[in-house]
mmCIF file of C-alpha atoms (C1' of nucleotides) in Angstrom:
data_model
loop_
_atom_site.group_PDB
_atom_site.id
_atom_site.type_symbol
_atom_site.label_atom_id
_atom_site.label_comp_id
_atom_site.label_asym_id
_atom_site.label_seq_id
_atom_site.Cartn_x
_atom_site.Cartn_y
_atom_site.Cartn_z
ATOM 1 C CA UNK A 1 -2.146 -82.655 -140.126
ATOM 2 C CA UNK A 2 -0.688 -80.448 -142.765
ATOM 3 C CA UNK A 3 1.691 -79.045 -140.219
ATOM 4 C CA UNK A 4 2.751 -82.514 -139.251
ATOM 5 C CA UNK A 5 3.399 -83.354 -142.853
ATOM 6 C CA UNK A 6 5.453 -80.235 -143.294
ATOM 7 C CA UNK A 7 7.402 -81.010 -140.194
ATOM 8 C CA UNK A 8 8.136 -84.523 -141.357
ATOM 9 C CA UNK A 9 9.187 -83.310 -144.742
ATOM 10 C CA UNK A 10 11.462 -80.754 -143.218
ATOM 11 C CA UNK A 11 12.887 -83.357 -140.918
ATOM 12 C CA UNK A 12 13.811 -85.398 -143.912
ATOM 13 C CA UNK A 13 15.979 -82.630 -145.276
ATOM 14 C CA UNK A 14 19.565 -82.933 -144.163
ATOM 15 C CA UNK A 15 20.031 -79.199 -144.079
ATOM 16 C CA UNK A 16 17.158 -78.786 -141.751
ATOM 17 C CA UNK A 17 18.400 -81.617 -139.611
ATOM 18 C CA UNK A 18 21.722 -80.041 -138.952
ATOM 19 C CA UNK A 19 20.307 -76.570 -138.729
ATOM 20 C CA UNK A 20 18.081 -77.845 -136.017
ATOM 21 C CA UNK A 21 21.026 -79.249 -134.157
ATOM 22 C CA UNK A 22 22.691 -75.893 -134.077
ATOM 23 C CA UNK A 23 19.810 -74.375 -132.219
ATOM 24 C CA UNK A 24 19.576 -77.193 -129.817
ATOM 25 C CA UNK A 25 21.650 -77.841 -126.802
ATOM 26 C CA UNK A 26 23.009 -81.310 -127.236
ATOM 27 C CA UNK A 27 21.635 -83.774 -124.783
ATOM 28 C CA UNK A 28 25.106 -84.828 -123.874
ATOM 29 C CA UNK A 29 25.936 -81.440 -122.538
ATOM 30 C CA UNK A 30 23.643 -81.978 -119.644
ATOM 31 C CA UNK A 31 24.651 -85.547 -119.149
ATOM 32 C CA UNK A 32 26.971 -86.430 -116.351
ATOM 33 C CA UNK A 33 29.559 -89.087 -116.833
ATOM 34 C CA UNK A 34 29.551 -91.860 -114.337
ATOM 35 C CA UNK A 35 32.576 -94.094 -113.869
ATOM 36 C CA UNK A 36 34.408 -93.448 -117.038
ATOM 37 C CA UNK A 37 37.946 -94.537 -117.555
ATOM 38 C CA UNK A 38 38.561 -91.425 -119.518
ATOM 39 C CA UNK A 39 37.563 -89.218 -116.647
ATOM 40 C CA UNK A 40 40.326 -87.797 -114.502
ATOM 41 C CA UNK A 41 40.413 -89.142 -110.987
ATOM 42 C CA UNK A 42 40.546 -85.828 -109.284
ATOM 43 C CA UNK A 43 37.502 -84.428 -110.950
ATOM 44 C CA UNK A 44 33.884 -85.005 -110.310
ATOM 45 C CA UNK A 45 31.785 -86.008 -113.239
ATOM 46 C CA UNK A 46 30.044 -82.710 -113.475
ATOM 47 C CA UNK A 47 33.120 -80.575 -113.333
ATOM 48 C CA UNK A 48 34.840 -82.856 -115.762
ATOM 49 C CA UNK A 49 32.127 -82.505 -118.336
ATOM 50 C CA UNK A 50 32.033 -78.795 -117.815
ATOM 51 C CA UNK A 51 35.726 -78.514 -118.356
ATOM 52 C CA UNK A 52 35.778 -80.953 -121.192
ATOM 53 C CA UNK A 53 33.174 -79.092 -123.062
ATOM 54 C CA UNK A 54 34.145 -75.544 -122.658
ATOM 55 C CA UNK A 55 32.713 -73.232 -125.221
ATOM 56 C CA UNK A 56 36.061 -72.963 -126.917
ATOM 57 C CA UNK A 57 36.425 -76.702 -127.223
ATOM 58 C CA UNK A 58 32.918 -76.967 -128.404
ATOM 59 C CA UNK A 59 33.567 -74.423 -131.063
ATOM 60 C CA UNK A 60 36.738 -76.120 -132.202
ATOM 61 C CA UNK A 61 35.220 -79.527 -132.140
ATOM 62 C CA UNK A 62 32.113 -78.363 -133.859
ATOM 63 C CA UNK A 63 34.242 -77.165 -136.700
ATOM 64 C CA UNK A 64 36.097 -80.441 -136.793
ATOM 65 C CA UNK A 65 32.914 -82.380 -136.543
ATOM 66 C CA UNK A 66 31.256 -80.517 -139.323
ATOM 67 C CA UNK A 67 34.271 -80.979 -141.476
ATOM 68 C CA UNK A 68 34.386 -84.679 -140.813
ATOM 69 C CA UNK A 69 30.703 -85.019 -141.216
ATOM 70 C CA UNK A 70 30.778 -83.163 -144.474
ATOM 71 C CA UNK A 71 33.733 -85.204 -145.574
ATOM 72 C CA UNK A 72 31.977 -88.405 -144.762
ATOM 73 C CA UNK A 73 28.910 -87.166 -146.515
ATOM 74 C CA UNK A 74 30.582 -85.856 -149.586
ATOM 75 C CA UNK A 75 33.286 -88.451 -149.581
ATOM 76 C CA UNK A 76 35.937 -85.801 -149.808
ATOM 77 C CA UNK A 77 39.193 -87.573 -148.916
ATOM 78 C CA UNK A 78 41.090 -84.351 -148.421
ATOM 79 C CA UNK A 79 38.865 -83.262 -145.581
ATOM 80 C CA UNK A 80 39.188 -86.607 -143.915
ATOM 81 C CA UNK A 81 42.925 -86.478 -144.279
ATOM 82 C CA UNK A 82 43.010 -83.047 -142.757
ATOM 83 C CA UNK A 83 41.187 -84.273 -139.708
ATOM 84 C CA UNK A 84 43.386 -87.286 -139.451
ATOM 85 C CA UNK A 85 46.403 -85.021 -139.545
ATOM 86 C CA UNK A 86 44.816 -83.016 -136.811
ATOM 87 C CA UNK A 87 44.539 -86.123 -134.708
ATOM 88 C CA UNK A 88 48.160 -86.957 -135.399
ATOM 89 C CA UNK A 89 49.131 -83.521 -134.226
ATOM 90 C CA UNK A 90 47.241 -84.230 -131.052
ATOM 91 C CA UNK A 91 49.286 -87.363 -130.597
ATOM 92 C CA UNK A 92 52.488 -85.404 -130.832
ATOM 93 C CA UNK A 93 51.292 -82.926 -128.316
ATOM 94 C CA UNK A 94 50.301 -85.680 -125.989
ATOM 95 C CA UNK A 95 53.760 -87.237 -126.080
ATOM 96 C CA UNK A 96 55.322 -83.939 -125.259
ATOM 97 C CA UNK A 97 53.099 -83.439 -122.281
ATOM 98 C CA UNK A 98 53.782 -86.927 -121.051
ATOM 99 C CA UNK A 99 57.504 -86.352 -121.088
ATOM 100 C CA UNK A 100 57.128 -83.158 -119.158
ATOM 101 C CA UNK A 101 54.989 -84.804 -116.571
ATOM 102 C CA UNK A 102 57.441 -87.622 -115.935
ATOM 103 C CA UNK A 103 60.066 -85.216 -114.803
ATOM 104 C CA UNK A 104 57.964 -83.543 -112.175
ATOM 105 C CA UNK A 105 55.762 -86.177 -110.593
ATOM 106 C CA UNK A 106 56.854 -89.303 -108.729
ATOM 107 C CA UNK A 107 55.992 -92.541 -110.434
ATOM 108 C CA UNK A 108 53.091 -94.390 -109.025
ATOM 109 C CA UNK A 109 52.722 -98.117 -108.613
ATOM 110 C CA UNK A 110 50.003 -100.218 -110.026
ATOM 111 C CA UNK A 111 48.371 -100.073 -113.368
ATOM 112 C CA UNK A 112 49.238 -96.886 -115.035
ATOM 113 C CA UNK A 113 46.200 -94.806 -115.518
ATOM 114 C CA UNK A 114 46.326 -92.672 -118.535
ATOM 115 C CA UNK A 115 46.168 -89.046 -117.789
ATOM 116 C CA UNK A 116 43.424 -87.077 -119.366
ATOM 117 C CA UNK A 117 45.666 -84.634 -121.056
ATOM 118 C CA UNK A 118 44.241 -81.998 -123.242
ATOM 119 C CA UNK A 119 45.410 -83.879 -126.289
ATOM 120 C CA UNK A 120 43.877 -87.095 -125.042
ATOM 121 C CA UNK A 121 40.703 -85.244 -124.330
ATOM 122 C CA UNK A 122 40.697 -83.896 -127.814
ATOM 123 C CA UNK A 123 41.219 -87.342 -129.240
ATOM 124 C CA UNK A 124 38.486 -88.710 -127.091
ATOM 125 C CA UNK A 125 36.065 -86.102 -128.245
ATOM 126 C CA UNK A 126 37.039 -86.497 -131.848
ATOM 127 C CA UNK A 127 36.574 -90.227 -131.524
ATOM 128 C CA UNK A 128 33.195 -89.549 -130.035
ATOM 129 C CA UNK A 129 32.264 -87.225 -132.834
ATOM 130 C CA UNK A 130 33.292 -89.764 -135.404
ATOM 131 C CA UNK A 131 31.196 -92.347 -133.660
ATOM 132 C CA UNK A 132 28.300 -89.926 -133.558
ATOM 133 C CA UNK A 133 28.591 -89.286 -137.259
ATOM 134 C CA UNK A 134 28.664 -92.988 -137.947
ATOM 135 C CA UNK A 135 25.671 -93.502 -135.755
ATOM 136 C CA UNK A 136 23.808 -90.741 -137.528
ATOM 137 C CA UNK A 137 24.584 -92.269 -140.880
ATOM 138 C CA UNK A 138 23.547 -95.636 -139.631
ATOM 139 C CA UNK A 139 20.248 -94.301 -138.418
ATOM 140 C CA UNK A 140 19.736 -92.460 -141.678
ATOM 141 C CA UNK A 141 20.284 -95.715 -143.504
ATOM 142 C CA UNK A 142 17.814 -97.361 -141.224
ATOM 143 C CA UNK A 143 15.322 -94.615 -141.919
ATOM 144 C CA UNK A 144 15.913 -94.930 -145.639
ATOM 145 C CA UNK A 145 15.188 -98.614 -145.421
ATOM 146 C CA UNK A 146 12.077 -97.839 -143.451
ATOM 147 C CA UNK A 147 11.022 -95.375 -146.098
ATOM 148 C CA UNK A 148 11.506 -98.075 -148.706
ATOM 149 C CA UNK A 149 9.344 -100.326 -146.608
ATOM 150 C CA UNK A 150 6.659 -97.650 -146.440
ATOM 151 C CA UNK A 151 6.553 -97.641 -150.205
ATOM 152 C CA UNK A 152 5.977 -101.340 -150.573
ATOM 153 C CA UNK A 153 3.340 -101.820 -147.947
ATOM 154 C CA UNK A 154 -0.201 -100.799 -148.752
ATOM 155 C CA UNK A 155 -1.278 -97.273 -148.075
ATOM 156 C CA UNK A 156 1.881 -95.500 -148.993
ATOM 157 C CA UNK A 157 1.265 -91.820 -148.728
ATOM 158 C CA UNK A 158 3.683 -88.983 -149.000
ATOM 159 C CA UNK A 159 1.317 -86.646 -147.283
ATOM 160 C CA UNK A 160 0.603 -88.806 -144.280
ATOM 161 C CA UNK A 161 3.560 -90.940 -143.441
ATOM 162 C CA UNK A 162 3.108 -93.909 -141.240
ATOM 163 C CA UNK A 163 5.162 -93.834 -138.120
ATOM 164 C CA UNK A 164 8.027 -96.250 -137.833
ATOM 165 C CA UNK A 165 6.248 -98.612 -135.526
ATOM 166 C CA UNK A 166 3.072 -98.564 -137.580
ATOM 167 C CA UNK A 167 5.034 -99.198 -140.743
ATOM 168 C CA UNK A 168 6.604 -102.262 -139.204
ATOM 169 C CA UNK A 169 3.288 -103.522 -137.918
ATOM 170 C CA UNK A 170 1.556 -102.991 -141.217
ATOM 171 C CA UNK A 171 4.401 -104.692 -143.046
ATOM 172 C CA UNK A 172 4.184 -107.620 -140.702
ATOM 173 C CA UNK A 173 0.456 -107.913 -141.269
ATOM 174 C CA UNK A 174 0.899 -107.565 -144.986
ATOM 175 C CA UNK A 175 3.501 -110.293 -145.177
ATOM 176 C CA UNK A 176 1.406 -112.538 -143.063
ATOM 177 C CA UNK A 177 -1.714 -111.911 -145.123
ATOM 178 C CA UNK A 178 0.049 -112.626 -148.366
ATOM 179 C CA UNK A 179 1.629 -115.705 -146.926
ATOM 180 C CA UNK A 180 -1.755 -116.945 -145.853
ATOM 181 C CA UNK A 181 -3.100 -116.420 -149.324
ATOM 182 C CA UNK A 182 -0.390 -118.618 -150.676
ATOM 183 C CA UNK A 183 -0.671 -121.143 -147.929
ATOM 184 C CA UNK A 184 -4.388 -121.634 -148.198
ATOM 185 C CA UNK A 185 -4.738 -121.098 -151.895
ATOM 186 C CA UNK A 186 -7.987 -119.311 -151.210
ATOM 187 C CA UNK A 187 -8.883 -115.988 -152.607
ATOM 188 C CA UNK A 188 -9.573 -113.542 -149.841
ATOM 189 C CA UNK A 189 -12.442 -111.187 -149.570
ATOM 190 C CA UNK A 190 -11.866 -107.544 -149.095
ATOM 191 C CA UNK A 191 -12.971 -107.353 -145.524
ATOM 192 C CA UNK A 192 -10.806 -110.163 -144.322
ATOM 193 C CA UNK A 193 -7.832 -108.798 -146.127
ATOM 194 C CA UNK A 194 -8.293 -105.375 -144.640
ATOM 195 C CA UNK A 195 -8.805 -106.898 -141.243
ATOM 196 C CA UNK A 196 -5.591 -108.786 -141.572
ATOM 197 C CA UNK A 197 -3.787 -105.643 -142.583
ATOM 198 C CA UNK A 198 -5.204 -103.663 -139.705
ATOM 199 C CA UNK A 199 -4.485 -106.109 -136.947
ATOM 200 C CA UNK A 200 -2.924 -104.274 -134.065
ATOM 201 C CA UNK A 201 -2.693 -101.000 -135.864
ATOM 202 C CA UNK A 202 -3.699 -97.769 -134.252
ATOM 203 C CA UNK A 203 -7.056 -96.310 -135.053
ATOM 204 C CA UNK A 204 -5.592 -93.548 -137.238
ATOM 205 C CA UNK A 205 -3.582 -96.063 -139.206
ATOM 206 C CA UNK A 206 -6.587 -98.309 -139.503
ATOM 207 C CA UNK A 207 -8.508 -95.383 -140.879
ATOM 208 C CA UNK A 208 -5.669 -94.673 -143.232
ATOM 209 C CA UNK A 209 -5.719 -98.197 -144.544
ATOM 210 C CA UNK A 210 -9.430 -97.915 -145.052
ATOM 211 C CA UNK A 211 -8.977 -94.600 -146.748
ATOM 212 C CA UNK A 212 -6.364 -95.963 -149.093
ATOM 213 C CA UNK A 213 -8.798 -98.635 -150.123
ATOM 214 C CA UNK A 214 -11.475 -95.997 -150.468
ATOM 215 C CA UNK A 215 -13.443 -97.512 -147.686
ATOM 216 C CA UNK A 216 -15.495 -95.326 -145.471
ATOM 217 C CA UNK A 217 -13.822 -95.100 -142.073
ATOM 218 C CA UNK A 218 -17.225 -94.558 -140.503
ATOM 219 C CA UNK A 219 -17.996 -98.146 -141.216
ATOM 220 C CA UNK A 220 -15.401 -98.983 -138.606
ATOM 221 C CA UNK A 221 -17.541 -97.502 -135.884
ATOM 222 C CA UNK A 222 -19.080 -99.897 -133.385
ATOM 223 C CA UNK A 223 -22.674 -99.281 -134.327
ATOM 224 C CA UNK A 224 -21.933 -100.309 -137.868
ATOM 225 C CA UNK A 225 -21.037 -103.785 -136.825
ATOM 226 C CA UNK A 226 -24.567 -104.415 -135.732
ATOM 227 C CA UNK A 227 -25.679 -104.035 -139.284
ATOM 228 C CA UNK A 228 -23.410 -106.775 -140.484
ATOM 229 C CA UNK A 229 -24.733 -109.893 -141.987
ATOM 230 C CA UNK A 230 -24.803 -112.714 -139.532
ATOM 231 C CA UNK A 231 -21.853 -114.530 -140.978
ATOM 232 C CA UNK A 232 -19.776 -111.405 -140.859
ATOM 233 C CA UNK A 233 -20.622 -110.802 -137.255
ATOM 234 C CA UNK A 234 -19.505 -114.280 -136.486
ATOM 235 C CA UNK A 235 -16.332 -113.637 -138.316
ATOM 236 C CA UNK A 236 -15.899 -110.458 -136.411
ATOM 237 C CA UNK A 237 -16.225 -112.300 -133.182
ATOM 238 C CA UNK A 238 -13.576 -114.722 -134.218
ATOM 239 C CA UNK A 239 -11.343 -111.863 -135.182
ATOM 240 C CA UNK A 240 -11.980 -110.161 -131.909
ATOM 241 C CA UNK A 241 -10.832 -113.255 -130.159
ATOM 242 C CA UNK A 242 -8.040 -113.706 -132.546
ATOM 243 C CA UNK A 243 -4.885 -114.746 -130.760
ATOM 244 C CA UNK A 244 -2.865 -112.353 -132.846
ATOM 245 C CA UNK A 245 -4.483 -109.413 -131.242
ATOM 246 C CA UNK A 246 -2.362 -107.233 -129.076
ATOM 247 C CA UNK A 247 -4.528 -107.924 -126.108
ATOM 248 C CA UNK A 248 -3.967 -111.600 -126.159
ATOM 249 C CA UNK A 249 -0.414 -111.208 -127.221
ATOM 250 C CA UNK A 250 0.277 -109.332 -124.068
ATOM 251 C CA UNK A 251 1.341 -106.295 -126.004
ATOM 252 C CA UNK A 252 0.239 -102.809 -125.208
ATOM 253 C CA UNK A 253 -3.008 -102.181 -126.941
ATOM 254 C CA UNK A 254 -3.948 -98.532 -126.793
ATOM 255 C CA UNK A 255 -3.061 -96.371 -128.472
ATOM 256 C CA UNK A 256 -2.006 -98.896 -131.048
ATOM 257 C CA UNK A 257 -5.436 -100.221 -131.621
ATOM 258 C CA UNK A 258 -7.585 -102.956 -130.380
ATOM 259 C CA UNK A 259 -8.815 -105.957 -132.177
ATOM 260 C CA UNK A 260 -12.474 -105.764 -131.405
ATOM 261 C CA UNK A 261 -14.596 -106.088 -134.451
ATOM 262 C CA UNK A 262 -16.002 -102.640 -134.031
ATOM 263 C CA UNK A 263 -13.207 -100.887 -135.775
ATOM 264 C CA UNK A 264 -12.046 -103.672 -137.946
ATOM 265 C CA UNK A 265 -15.122 -104.535 -139.842
ATOM 266 C CA UNK A 266 -16.958 -102.553 -142.280
ATOM 267 C CA UNK A 267 -19.169 -104.096 -144.818
ATOM 268 C CA UNK A 268 -20.362 -103.164 -148.200
ATOM 269 C CA UNK A 269 -23.118 -105.688 -148.690
ATOM 270 C CA UNK A 270 -24.147 -104.168 -151.948
ATOM 271 C CA UNK A 271 -20.776 -104.886 -153.365
ATOM 272 C CA UNK A 272 -20.143 -108.351 -152.091
ATOM 273 C CA UNK A 273 -23.496 -109.665 -151.062
ATOM 274 C CA UNK A 274 -23.989 -112.858 -149.202
ATOM 275 C CA UNK A 275 -21.289 -114.605 -151.122
ATOM 276 C CA UNK A 276 -18.761 -112.805 -149.014
ATOM 277 C CA UNK A 277 -16.865 -115.236 -146.909
ATOM 278 C CA UNK A 278 -14.282 -114.124 -144.483
ATOM 279 C CA UNK A 279 -11.175 -115.537 -145.965
ATOM 280 C CA UNK A 280 -8.819 -114.974 -143.136
ATOM 281 C CA UNK A 281 -11.379 -116.021 -140.620
ATOM 282 C CA UNK A 282 -11.063 -119.609 -141.626
ATOM 283 C CA UNK A 283 -7.376 -119.254 -141.876
ATOM 284 C CA UNK A 284 -7.113 -117.816 -138.434
ATOM 285 C CA UNK A 285 -9.423 -120.222 -136.745
ATOM 286 C CA UNK A 286 -7.895 -123.158 -138.518
ATOM 287 C CA UNK A 287 -4.457 -122.361 -137.299
ATOM 288 C CA UNK A 288 -3.791 -124.645 -134.413
ATOM 289 C CA UNK A 289 -1.085 -122.656 -132.792
ATOM 290 C CA UNK A 290 -0.882 -119.362 -134.521
ATOM 291 C CA UNK A 291 1.807 -117.147 -133.278
ATOM 292 C CA UNK A 292 1.659 -113.878 -135.031
ATOM 293 C CA UNK A 293 4.780 -112.638 -133.404
ATOM 294 C CA UNK A 294 6.555 -115.833 -134.040
ATOM 295 C CA UNK A 295 8.712 -116.570 -137.022
ATOM 296 C CA UNK A 296 6.907 -115.881 -140.200
ATOM 297 C CA UNK A 297 7.776 -116.894 -143.663
ATOM 298 C CA UNK A 298 9.731 -114.275 -145.505
ATOM 299 C CA UNK A 299 7.996 -112.440 -148.295
ATOM 300 C CA UNK A 300 7.441 -115.000 -150.930
ATOM 301 C CA UNK A 301 9.058 -114.344 -154.173
ATOM 302 C CA UNK A 302 6.555 -115.209 -156.766
ATOM 303 C CA UNK A 303 4.448 -113.402 -159.192
ATOM 304 C CA UNK A 304 1.252 -114.209 -157.471
ATOM 305 C CA UNK A 305 -1.959 -114.479 -159.339
ATOM 306 C CA UNK A 306 -4.461 -113.668 -156.718
ATOM 307 C CA UNK A 307 -8.006 -112.683 -157.006
ATOM 308 C CA UNK A 308 -10.638 -111.905 -154.501
ATOM 309 C CA UNK A 309 -13.768 -113.850 -154.144
ATOM 310 C CA UNK A 310 -15.932 -111.327 -155.801
ATOM 311 C CA UNK A 311 -13.834 -111.611 -158.880
ATOM 312 C CA UNK A 312 -14.129 -114.303 -161.472
ATOM 313 C CA UNK A 313 -11.520 -117.003 -160.995
ATOM 314 C CA UNK A 314 -9.953 -116.117 -164.277
ATOM 315 C CA UNK A 315 -9.137 -112.592 -163.363
ATOM 316 C CA UNK A 316 -6.855 -110.970 -165.825
ATOM 317 C CA UNK A 317 -3.287 -110.284 -164.950
ATOM 318 C CA UNK A 318 -3.729 -106.581 -164.540
ATOM 319 C CA UNK A 319 -6.039 -107.044 -161.648
ATOM 320 C CA UNK A 320 -4.346 -109.934 -160.051
ATOM 321 C CA UNK A 321 -1.065 -108.137 -160.240
ATOM 322 C CA UNK A 322 -2.226 -105.942 -157.452
ATOM 323 C CA UNK A 323 -1.263 -108.719 -155.125
ATOM 324 C CA UNK A 324 1.940 -109.623 -156.734
ATOM 325 C CA UNK A 325 4.659 -110.349 -154.267
ATOM 326 C CA UNK A 326 7.020 -107.529 -153.812
ATOM 327 C CA UNK A 327 10.343 -109.283 -153.928
ATOM 328 C CA UNK A 328 10.354 -111.594 -156.854
ATOM 329 C CA UNK A 329 14.083 -111.444 -157.201
ATOM 330 C CA UNK A 330 14.475 -113.261 -153.940
ATOM 331 C CA UNK A 331 12.601 -116.271 -155.190
ATOM 332 C CA UNK A 332 15.701 -118.053 -156.214
ATOM 333 C CA UNK A 333 17.211 -117.486 -152.843
ATOM 334 C CA UNK A 334 14.315 -118.687 -150.800
ATOM 335 C CA UNK A 335 13.368 -121.482 -153.060
ATOM 336 C CA UNK A 336 10.247 -123.500 -152.770
ATOM 337 C CA UNK A 337 11.696 -125.965 -150.351
ATOM 338 C CA UNK A 338 11.303 -124.058 -147.113
ATOM 339 C CA UNK A 339 7.856 -122.921 -148.126
ATOM 340 C CA UNK A 340 6.524 -126.128 -149.465
ATOM 341 C CA UNK A 341 3.250 -125.975 -147.550
ATOM 342 C CA UNK A 342 2.601 -122.498 -148.820
ATOM 343 C CA UNK A 343 3.205 -123.386 -152.388
ATOM 344 C CA UNK A 344 1.327 -126.594 -152.102
ATOM 345 C CA UNK A 345 -1.781 -124.767 -151.142
ATOM 346 C CA UNK A 346 -1.450 -122.098 -153.709
ATOM 347 C CA UNK A 347 -0.677 -123.935 -156.845
ATOM 348 C CA UNK A 348 -4.027 -123.236 -158.331
ATOM 349 C CA UNK A 349 -3.611 -119.541 -158.234
ATOM 350 C CA UNK A 350 0.056 -118.826 -158.091
ATOM 351 C CA UNK A 351 2.001 -118.805 -161.255
ATOM 352 C CA UNK A 352 5.665 -119.150 -160.533
ATOM 353 C CA UNK A 353 7.425 -117.649 -163.443
ATOM 354 C CA UNK A 354 11.044 -116.720 -163.269
ATOM 355 C CA UNK A 355 10.816 -114.950 -166.574
ATOM 356 C CA UNK A 356 8.197 -112.633 -165.244
ATOM 357 C CA UNK A 357 10.111 -111.824 -162.150
ATOM 358 C CA UNK A 358 11.233 -108.284 -161.933
ATOM 359 C CA UNK A 359 14.097 -106.832 -160.076
ATOM 360 C CA UNK A 360 13.352 -104.964 -156.931
ATOM 361 C CA UNK A 361 14.166 -101.677 -158.611
ATOM 362 C CA UNK A 362 12.065 -102.541 -161.573
ATOM 363 C CA UNK A 363 9.276 -103.226 -159.197
ATOM 364 C CA UNK A 364 9.403 -99.881 -157.530
ATOM 365 C CA UNK A 365 6.859 -98.102 -159.633
ATOM 366 C CA UNK A 366 4.543 -101.038 -159.357
ATOM 367 C CA UNK A 367 4.551 -100.646 -155.626
ATOM 368 C CA UNK A 368 3.271 -97.153 -155.969
ATOM 369 C CA UNK A 369 0.353 -98.128 -158.110
ATOM 370 C CA UNK A 370 -0.546 -101.048 -155.970
ATOM 371 C CA UNK A 371 -2.974 -99.131 -153.882
ATOM 372 C CA UNK A 372 -4.693 -97.886 -156.963
ATOM 373 C CA UNK A 373 -4.906 -101.389 -158.270
ATOM 374 C CA UNK A 374 -6.328 -102.550 -155.014
ATOM 375 C CA UNK A 375 -8.920 -99.876 -155.325
ATOM 376 C CA UNK A 376 -9.709 -100.961 -158.829
ATOM 377 C CA UNK A 377 -10.262 -104.481 -157.642
ATOM 378 C CA UNK A 378 -12.373 -103.592 -154.701
ATOM 379 C CA UNK A 379 -14.457 -100.941 -156.307
ATOM 380 C CA UNK A 380 -15.238 -102.275 -159.701
ATOM 381 C "C1'" DT B 1 -0.059 -79.613 -121.030
ATOM 382 C "C1'" DA B 2 0.584 -84.537 -121.662
ATOM 383 C "C1'" DG B 3 1.817 -87.791 -124.808
ATOM 384 C "C1'" DG B 4 3.622 -89.453 -129.264
ATOM 385 C "C1'" DC B 5 7.214 -89.393 -132.437
ATOM 386 C "C1'" DC B 6 11.600 -88.338 -133.746
ATOM 387 C "C1'" DA B 7 16.762 -87.256 -134.101
ATOM 388 C "C1'" DT B 8 20.757 -87.293 -131.745
ATOM 389 C "C1'" DC B 9 24.295 -88.382 -128.352
ATOM 390 C "C1'" DT B 10 26.326 -91.678 -125.483
ATOM 391 C "C1'" DG B 11 28.493 -95.777 -123.394
ATOM 392 C "C1'" DG B 12 28.565 -100.685 -123.511
ATOM 393 C "C1'" DT B 13 29.265 -104.900 -126.018
ATOM 394 C "C1'" DC B 14 30.671 -107.724 -129.670
ATOM 395 C "C1'" DC B 15 33.222 -108.604 -133.731
ATOM 396 C "C1'" DT B 16 36.923 -108.131 -137.177
ATOM 397 C "C1'" DA C 1 41.914 -100.396 -132.228
ATOM 398 C "C1'" DG C 2 38.073 -99.307 -134.553
ATOM 399 C "C1'" DG C 3 33.553 -100.101 -136.414
ATOM 400 C "C1'" DA C 4 28.775 -101.910 -136.019
ATOM 401 C "C1'" DC C 5 25.033 -102.484 -133.255
ATOM 402 C "C1'" DC C 6 22.184 -101.594 -129.423
ATOM 403 C "C1'" DA C 7 19.484 -99.432 -125.749
ATOM 404 C "C1'" DG C 8 18.937 -95.558 -122.674
ATOM 405 C "C1'" DA C 9 18.651 -90.655 -122.128
ATOM 406 C "C1'" DT C 10 17.493 -86.212 -123.672
ATOM 407 C "C1'" DG C 11 15.215 -82.547 -125.825
ATOM 408 C "C1'" DG C 12 12.510 -80.598 -129.791
ATOM 409 C "C1'" DC C 13 8.289 -80.475 -132.352
ATOM 410 C "C1'" DC C 14 3.622 -81.377 -132.890
ATOM 411 C "C1'" DT C 15 -1.227 -82.665 -131.828
ATOM 412 C "C1'" DA C 16 -5.269 -83.587 -129.072
#
DNA sequence: TAGGCCATCTGGTCCT
DNA sequence: AGGACCAGATGGCCTA
């Protein structure tokens, strides 16, 4: 696991990323071009690619590409200009070659197919490299956004990063769980909340969620469920049959987890006693046509004032803040209108206060302590 | 060694 | 024309 962490960390370093590329044969080198307008008629795809990407060209283009990439990265306009000039030079060369060719070859009827001159080839490859660089940047931006998402969902860990797909699933569950809290106005119990978070997650991620909440992952084992109180077993059954599960949703289940109660439930009767009521159980069973993969409400933008059932209703702000919505700044955008049912059910516990709303950036450090606050709530 | 995850390249499509 | 977005393909790295 440590090795995996190290690998991920190294992957995140740009230097490593490009170093790695140097040692790797690009996938495109082995790819054959099918019917490509840029491909010369007289050449087969394989020979064309071989010729196009001779070692010399590769070397030249690699230098250009690195320069452009660095320019794009550093924002150095001079480097970009230099490459643009290089492309202009290619244009000049192309025109010269075209003129030469007209003198020697008879003109052909029909749509004029552009010859794949060396200059055109160069331009094509440069265009491709620019597109590749843009695509890389785009994907890096996407990854950055995903990293931001990792930080605002529960269980953020630098040492054990959630995979992309698990991050999205956990985020979806988290949004849904918070939305349900607002919609119902009920305070959830720990187990139901964790269950909601873990829906459809892989076993390792489920364990991670449990670990972040300082819950013993062993309590997720099947035999543990038999020791549940009766009402919890019933709740587990309802969760197992929950329509949001990947089984019933027609989505691939393993290895992304199953929804049977065996690995969802764990109970700490000493902590919650018989007063523990599965919060989301009622929510889930009450939903007439729940569609977990359907459109969900966006993250609500309120400073929520939630408390769990084992807490006194007048929980102080420090504790309740653990379940503060993450994007208060968006409250004004969303507005209460589209979420009227949610707000209507949550008026008793949610305190909508624009003054207390923080910017997203200002919220960042709160996200990081959220897990700790969750722990404080659950393990008082 | 198979499978998961990831980064990257690529060509197609749509939009400005 | 060029950029953004997307999905498929490929190969590397890692773990069970």
